[in-house]
Coordinates of C-alpha atoms in Angstrom, one line a residue:
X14 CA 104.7 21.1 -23.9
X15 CA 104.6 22.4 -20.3
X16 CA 101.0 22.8 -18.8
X17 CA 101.3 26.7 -18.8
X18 CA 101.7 26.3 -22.6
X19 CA 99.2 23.7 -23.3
X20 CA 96.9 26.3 -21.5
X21 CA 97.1 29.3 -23.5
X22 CA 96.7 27.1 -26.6
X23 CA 93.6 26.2 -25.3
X24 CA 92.4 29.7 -24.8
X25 CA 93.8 30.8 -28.3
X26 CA 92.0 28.2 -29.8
X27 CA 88.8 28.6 -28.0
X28 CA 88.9 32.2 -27.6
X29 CA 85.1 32.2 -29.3
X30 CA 84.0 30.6 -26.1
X31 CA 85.2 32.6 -23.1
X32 CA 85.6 35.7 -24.4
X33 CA 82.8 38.3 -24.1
X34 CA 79.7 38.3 -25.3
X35 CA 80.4 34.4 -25.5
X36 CA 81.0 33.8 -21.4
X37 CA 78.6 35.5 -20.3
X38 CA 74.9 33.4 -20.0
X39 CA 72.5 36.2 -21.3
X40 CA 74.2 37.0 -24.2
X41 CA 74.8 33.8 -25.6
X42 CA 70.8 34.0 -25.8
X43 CA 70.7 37.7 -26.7
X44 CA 73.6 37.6 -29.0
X45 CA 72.5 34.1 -30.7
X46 CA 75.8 32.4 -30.3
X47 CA 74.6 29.3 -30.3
X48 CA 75.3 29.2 -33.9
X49 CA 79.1 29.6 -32.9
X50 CA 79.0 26.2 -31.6
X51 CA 80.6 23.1 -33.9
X52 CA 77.0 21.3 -35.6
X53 CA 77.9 18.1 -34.2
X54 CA 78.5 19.1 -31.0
X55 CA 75.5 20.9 -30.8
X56 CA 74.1 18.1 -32.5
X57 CA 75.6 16.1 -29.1
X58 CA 74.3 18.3 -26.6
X59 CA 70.8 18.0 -28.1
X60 CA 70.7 14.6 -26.7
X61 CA 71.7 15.1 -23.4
X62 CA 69.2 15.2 -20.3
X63 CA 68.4 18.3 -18.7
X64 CA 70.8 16.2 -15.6
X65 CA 73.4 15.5 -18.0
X66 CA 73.8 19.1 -19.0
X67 CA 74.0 20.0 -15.6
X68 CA 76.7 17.5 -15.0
X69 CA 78.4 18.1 -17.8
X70 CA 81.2 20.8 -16.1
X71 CA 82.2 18.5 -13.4
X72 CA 82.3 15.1 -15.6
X73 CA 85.0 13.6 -17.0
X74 CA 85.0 11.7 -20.1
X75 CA 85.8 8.1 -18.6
X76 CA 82.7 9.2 -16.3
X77 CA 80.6 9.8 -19.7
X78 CA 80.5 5.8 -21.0
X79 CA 76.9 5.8 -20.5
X80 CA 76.4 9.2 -22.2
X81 CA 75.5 9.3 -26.2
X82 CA 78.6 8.7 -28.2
X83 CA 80.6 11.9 -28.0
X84 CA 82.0 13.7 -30.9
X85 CA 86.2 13.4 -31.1
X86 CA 86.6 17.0 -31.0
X87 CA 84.5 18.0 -28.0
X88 CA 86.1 14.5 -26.6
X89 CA 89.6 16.0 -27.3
X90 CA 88.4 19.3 -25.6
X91 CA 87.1 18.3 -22.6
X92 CA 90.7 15.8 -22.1
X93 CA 92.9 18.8 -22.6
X94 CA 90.7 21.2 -20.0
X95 CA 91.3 18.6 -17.6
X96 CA 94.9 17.5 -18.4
X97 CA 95.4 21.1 -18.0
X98 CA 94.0 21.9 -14.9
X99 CA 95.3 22.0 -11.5
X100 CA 94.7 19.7 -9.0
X101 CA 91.6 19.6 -6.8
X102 CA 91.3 18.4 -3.4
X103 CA 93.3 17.1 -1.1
X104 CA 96.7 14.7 -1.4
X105 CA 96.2 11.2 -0.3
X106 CA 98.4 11.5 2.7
X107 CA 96.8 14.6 4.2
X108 CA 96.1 14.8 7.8
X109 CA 92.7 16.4 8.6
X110 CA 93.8 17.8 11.8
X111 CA 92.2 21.1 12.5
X112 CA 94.6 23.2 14.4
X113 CA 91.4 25.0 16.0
X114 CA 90.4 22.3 18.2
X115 CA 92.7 23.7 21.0
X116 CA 90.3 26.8 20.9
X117 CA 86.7 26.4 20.0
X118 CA 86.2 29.8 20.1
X119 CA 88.4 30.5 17.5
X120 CA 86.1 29.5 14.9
X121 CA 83.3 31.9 16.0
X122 CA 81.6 33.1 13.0
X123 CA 83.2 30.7 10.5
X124 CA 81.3 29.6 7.8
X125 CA 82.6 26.0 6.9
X126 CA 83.9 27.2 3.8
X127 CA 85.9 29.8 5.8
X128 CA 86.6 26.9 8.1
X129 CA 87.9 24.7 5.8
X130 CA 90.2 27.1 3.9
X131 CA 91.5 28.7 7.4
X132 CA 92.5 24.7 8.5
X133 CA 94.5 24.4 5.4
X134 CA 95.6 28.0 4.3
X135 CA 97.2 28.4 8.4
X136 CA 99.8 25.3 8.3
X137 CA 100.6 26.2 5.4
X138 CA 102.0 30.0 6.4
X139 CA 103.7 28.2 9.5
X140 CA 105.6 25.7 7.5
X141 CA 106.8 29.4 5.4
X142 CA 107.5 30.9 8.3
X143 CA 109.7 28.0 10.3
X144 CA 111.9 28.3 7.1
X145 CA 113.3 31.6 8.9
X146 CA 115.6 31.5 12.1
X147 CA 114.0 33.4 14.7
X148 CA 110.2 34.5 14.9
X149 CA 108.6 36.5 12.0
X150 CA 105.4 39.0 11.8
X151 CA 103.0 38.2 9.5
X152 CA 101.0 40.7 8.0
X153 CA 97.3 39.8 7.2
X154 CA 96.5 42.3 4.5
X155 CA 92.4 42.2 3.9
X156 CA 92.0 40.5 7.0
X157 CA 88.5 41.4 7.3
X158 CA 86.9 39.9 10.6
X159 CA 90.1 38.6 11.3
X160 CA 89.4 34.5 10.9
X161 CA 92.9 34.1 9.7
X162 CA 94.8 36.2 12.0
X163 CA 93.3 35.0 15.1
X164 CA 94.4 31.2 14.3
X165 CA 97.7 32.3 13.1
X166 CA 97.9 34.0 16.8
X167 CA 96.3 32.0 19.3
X168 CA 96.3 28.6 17.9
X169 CA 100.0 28.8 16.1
X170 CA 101.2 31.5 18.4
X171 CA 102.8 33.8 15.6
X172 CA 102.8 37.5 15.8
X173 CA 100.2 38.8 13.7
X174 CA 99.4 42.4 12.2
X175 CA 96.3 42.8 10.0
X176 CA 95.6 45.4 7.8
X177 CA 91.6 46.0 6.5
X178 CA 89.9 49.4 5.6
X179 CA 86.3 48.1 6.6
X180 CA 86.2 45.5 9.5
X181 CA 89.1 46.4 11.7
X182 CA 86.3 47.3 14.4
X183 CA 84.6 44.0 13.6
X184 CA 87.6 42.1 14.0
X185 CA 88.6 43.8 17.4
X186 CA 85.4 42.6 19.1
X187 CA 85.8 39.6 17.9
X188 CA 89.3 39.5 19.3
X189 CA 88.2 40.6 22.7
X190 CA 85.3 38.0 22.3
X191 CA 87.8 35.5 21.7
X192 CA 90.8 36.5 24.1
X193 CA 87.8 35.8 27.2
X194 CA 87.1 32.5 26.0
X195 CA 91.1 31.6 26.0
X196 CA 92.4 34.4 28.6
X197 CA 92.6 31.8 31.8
X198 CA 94.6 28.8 29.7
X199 CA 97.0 31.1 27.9
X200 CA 99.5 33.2 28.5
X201 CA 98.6 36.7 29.1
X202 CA 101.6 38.0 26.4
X203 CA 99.7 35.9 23.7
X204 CA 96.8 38.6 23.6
X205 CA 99.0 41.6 22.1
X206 CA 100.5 39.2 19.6
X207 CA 97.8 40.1 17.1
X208 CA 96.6 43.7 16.1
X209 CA 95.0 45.3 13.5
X210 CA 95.7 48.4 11.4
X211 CA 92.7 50.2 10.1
X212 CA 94.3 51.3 6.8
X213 CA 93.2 51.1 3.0
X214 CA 96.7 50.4 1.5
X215 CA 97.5 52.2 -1.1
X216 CA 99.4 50.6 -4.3
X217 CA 102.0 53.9 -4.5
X218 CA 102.5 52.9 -0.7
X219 CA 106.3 53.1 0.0
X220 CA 108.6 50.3 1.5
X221 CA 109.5 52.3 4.0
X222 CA 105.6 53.9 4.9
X223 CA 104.6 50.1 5.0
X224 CA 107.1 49.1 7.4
X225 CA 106.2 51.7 9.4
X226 CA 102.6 50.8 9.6
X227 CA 103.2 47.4 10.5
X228 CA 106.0 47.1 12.9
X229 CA 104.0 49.9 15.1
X230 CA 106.3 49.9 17.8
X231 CA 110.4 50.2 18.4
X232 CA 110.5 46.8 20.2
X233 CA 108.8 44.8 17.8
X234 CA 111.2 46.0 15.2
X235 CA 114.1 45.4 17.3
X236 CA 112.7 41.7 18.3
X237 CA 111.8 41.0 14.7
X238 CA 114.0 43.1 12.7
X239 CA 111.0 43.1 10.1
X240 CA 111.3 39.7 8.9
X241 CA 107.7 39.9 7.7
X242 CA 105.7 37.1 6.2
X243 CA 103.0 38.5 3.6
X244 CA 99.6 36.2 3.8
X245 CA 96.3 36.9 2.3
X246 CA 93.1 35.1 1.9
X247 CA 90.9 36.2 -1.0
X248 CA 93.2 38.7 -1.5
X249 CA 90.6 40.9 -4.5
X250 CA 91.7 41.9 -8.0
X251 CA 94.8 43.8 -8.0
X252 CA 95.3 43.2 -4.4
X253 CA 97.0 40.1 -4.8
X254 CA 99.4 41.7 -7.9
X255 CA 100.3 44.3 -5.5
X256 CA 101.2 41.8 -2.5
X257 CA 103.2 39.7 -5.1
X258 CA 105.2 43.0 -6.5
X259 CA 106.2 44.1 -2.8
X260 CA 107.3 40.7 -2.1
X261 CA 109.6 40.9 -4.7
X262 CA 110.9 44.5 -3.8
X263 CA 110.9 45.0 -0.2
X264 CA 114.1 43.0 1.9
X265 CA 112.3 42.7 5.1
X266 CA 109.4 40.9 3.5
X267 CA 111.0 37.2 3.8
X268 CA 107.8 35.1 2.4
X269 CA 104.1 35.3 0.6
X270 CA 101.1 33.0 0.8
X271 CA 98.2 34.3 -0.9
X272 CA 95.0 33.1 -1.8
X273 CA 93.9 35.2 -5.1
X274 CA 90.2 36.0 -6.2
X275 CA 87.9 37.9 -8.4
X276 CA 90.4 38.1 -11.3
X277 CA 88.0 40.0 -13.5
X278 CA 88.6 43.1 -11.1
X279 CA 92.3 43.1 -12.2
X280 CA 92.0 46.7 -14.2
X281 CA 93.4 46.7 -17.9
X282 CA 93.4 50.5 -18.9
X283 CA 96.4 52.5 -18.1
X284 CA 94.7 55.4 -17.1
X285 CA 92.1 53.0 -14.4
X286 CA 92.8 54.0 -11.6
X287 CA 96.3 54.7 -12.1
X288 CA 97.0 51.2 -12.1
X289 CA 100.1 50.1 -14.6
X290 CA 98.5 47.3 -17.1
X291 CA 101.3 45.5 -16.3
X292 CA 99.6 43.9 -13.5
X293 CA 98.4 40.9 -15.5
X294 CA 99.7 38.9 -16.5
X295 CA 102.8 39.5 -14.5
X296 CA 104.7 36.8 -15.9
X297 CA 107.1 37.2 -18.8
X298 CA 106.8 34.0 -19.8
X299 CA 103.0 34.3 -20.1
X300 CA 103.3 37.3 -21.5
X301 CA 105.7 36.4 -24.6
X302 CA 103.5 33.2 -25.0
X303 CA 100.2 35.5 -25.5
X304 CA 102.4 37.8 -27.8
X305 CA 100.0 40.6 -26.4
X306 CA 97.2 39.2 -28.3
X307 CA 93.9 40.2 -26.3
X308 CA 93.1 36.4 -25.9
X309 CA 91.7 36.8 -22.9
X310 CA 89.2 40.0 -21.3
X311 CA 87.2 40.8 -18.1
X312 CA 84.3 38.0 -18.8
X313 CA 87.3 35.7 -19.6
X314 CA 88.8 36.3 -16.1
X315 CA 84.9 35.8 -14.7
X316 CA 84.5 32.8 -16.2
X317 CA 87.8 31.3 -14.4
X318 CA 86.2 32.8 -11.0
X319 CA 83.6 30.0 -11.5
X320 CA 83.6 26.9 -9.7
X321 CA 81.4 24.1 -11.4
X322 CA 82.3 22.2 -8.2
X323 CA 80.0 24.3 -5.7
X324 CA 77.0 23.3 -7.3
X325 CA 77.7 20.0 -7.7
X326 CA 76.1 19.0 -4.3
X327 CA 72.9 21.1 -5.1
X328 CA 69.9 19.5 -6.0
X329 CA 68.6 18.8 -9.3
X330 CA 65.4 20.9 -8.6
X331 CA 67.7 23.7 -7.4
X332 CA 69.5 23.5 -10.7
X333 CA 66.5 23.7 -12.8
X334 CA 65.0 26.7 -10.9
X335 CA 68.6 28.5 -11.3
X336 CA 68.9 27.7 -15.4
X337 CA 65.3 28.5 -15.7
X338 CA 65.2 31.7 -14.2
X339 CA 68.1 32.8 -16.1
X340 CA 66.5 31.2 -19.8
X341 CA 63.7 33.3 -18.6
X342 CA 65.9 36.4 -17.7
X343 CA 67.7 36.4 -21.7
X344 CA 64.2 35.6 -23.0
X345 CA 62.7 39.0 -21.4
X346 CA 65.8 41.1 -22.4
X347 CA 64.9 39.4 -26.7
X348 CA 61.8 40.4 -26.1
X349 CA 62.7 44.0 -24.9
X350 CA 65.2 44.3 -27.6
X351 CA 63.0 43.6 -30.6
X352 CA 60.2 45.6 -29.1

């Protein structure tokens, strides 16, 4: 069984704990789903420290030989989850070279999470983009302050368009903030290499409109003749669905890296916001697999927004205070409820 198969027969079978109300924290209070739960792994979890419990997302069973004695069919569970998931962190023979070193001013404004996914997201659209004789554009779409684009410029020295409907004038200072940091060791041609459209792009946009929007000018066309790579970081929802279905339909566009998010925002209904439902899952494959069953809904897609690994390096008293206040929360809305 392939790993996209062994997947969806994990969320068939489970579908009691990620579906809503079950995913979501206050109603498996309100809702007293508790009693879903298997007795003996409840029975299991009833032993576990408060740490344990914590832990328990980001712990894999040959980490647990200290734990109680775990029941086979949680043990089973928890092996496929992880057998099943993708890969985290970095291969063994990755070279931590940030390309921003060049150009400290580049990372103005970068959290280190931005940071770290700009270092590895950027060499990444280059190694696309040297698959393609001659230079492309690459089209930033939700570029937002412009972190991406402006390392994709002025550290890999691509042309860059980037397309946002709320911080294009953010991103342009920061640009100009940039560009007098770098202006007397560079080139002076590397400055118009990057621009930004402001521009909400619409999902009934046309090939034609879109190529028009980016490739502003007659000379960049000509130099170019649109050979357009399609990048996105944190592209939201539908966004990314979109980018992916004007990849496969538009000639000029040669390549796509995208970095997805917020999968819950990716609209069901028909008739929301004149969205086809077609947009997830976009496979085929997936699609015949799930046989249209609803096996999976908006707090399913939440839930797989969630990274156990972020809180992994918070501190046990921060984690207390955090489940606490949200016991607390469910235990106010019961005692609304039955009022």
């Amino acid at each position: 069984r392939n790993p996209t198969e062994e997947c969806i027969e994990i969320i068939k079978e489970h579908k009691w704990l990620h579906t809503s109300p079950s995913c979501d924290l206050n109603n498996f209070f309100i809702e007293n789903l508790w009693d879903l739960v298997p007795d003996d792994w409840k029975q299991w979890f009833e032993r576990l420290s408060e740490e344990q419990l914590f832990d328990l997302p980001i712990t894999s069973p040959d980490e647990m030989w200290d734990w109680p004695h775990m029941p086979s069919s949680l043990f089973s569970f928890i092996e496929r989850c992880h057998a099943a998931s993708l890969r985290r962190g970095l291969p063994a023979d990755y070279r931590d070279v940030s390309p921003l070193m060049c150009h400290q001013a580049i990372m103005r404004g970068m959290s280190p999470k931005k940071l770290h996914e700009v270092e590895r997201l950027a060499p990444l659209i280059q190694e696309v983009a040297s698959r393609f004789d001659g230079d492309c554009l690459v089209v930033d779409v939700g570029s937002g302050e412009g972190y991406l684009s402006s390392v994709l410029a002025y550290s890999y020295g691509m042309h860059v368009t980037g397309i946002d409907s709320t911080f294009t004038a953010n991103a342009e200072k920061r640009k100009d903030a940039i560009w007098k940091h770098i202006e007397k060791t560079e080139p002076a041609h590397l400055r118009d290499q990057l621009r930004f459209v402001d521009r909400f792009l619409d999902t009934d946009i046309t090939d034609s409109d879109f190529l028009k929007m980016v490739s502003h000018l007659e000379q960049v066309q000509l130099e170019f003749n649109l050979k357009i790579i399609l990048v996105g970081l944190h592209t939201c929802g539908a966004l990314a669905c979109f980018m992916l279905k004007m990849f496969s339909r538009c000639q000029s566009i040669m390549g796509f890296v995208g970095a997805g998010c917020c999968y819950h925002r990716v609209p069901y209904d028909p008739s929301d916001l004149g969205i086809p439902r077609d947009l997830f899952p976009m496979s085929n494959h997936v699609t015949q697999l799930l046989k249209n069953e609803r096996t999976m809904d908006v707090q399913s897609l939440f839930l797989a927004c969630e990274s156990p690994q972020s809180r992994s390096n918070r501190s046990f008293q921060d984690k207390q205070y955090s489940s606490r206040r949200r016991f607390y929360r469910s235990l106010l809305e019961v005692a609304f409820r039955s009022a």
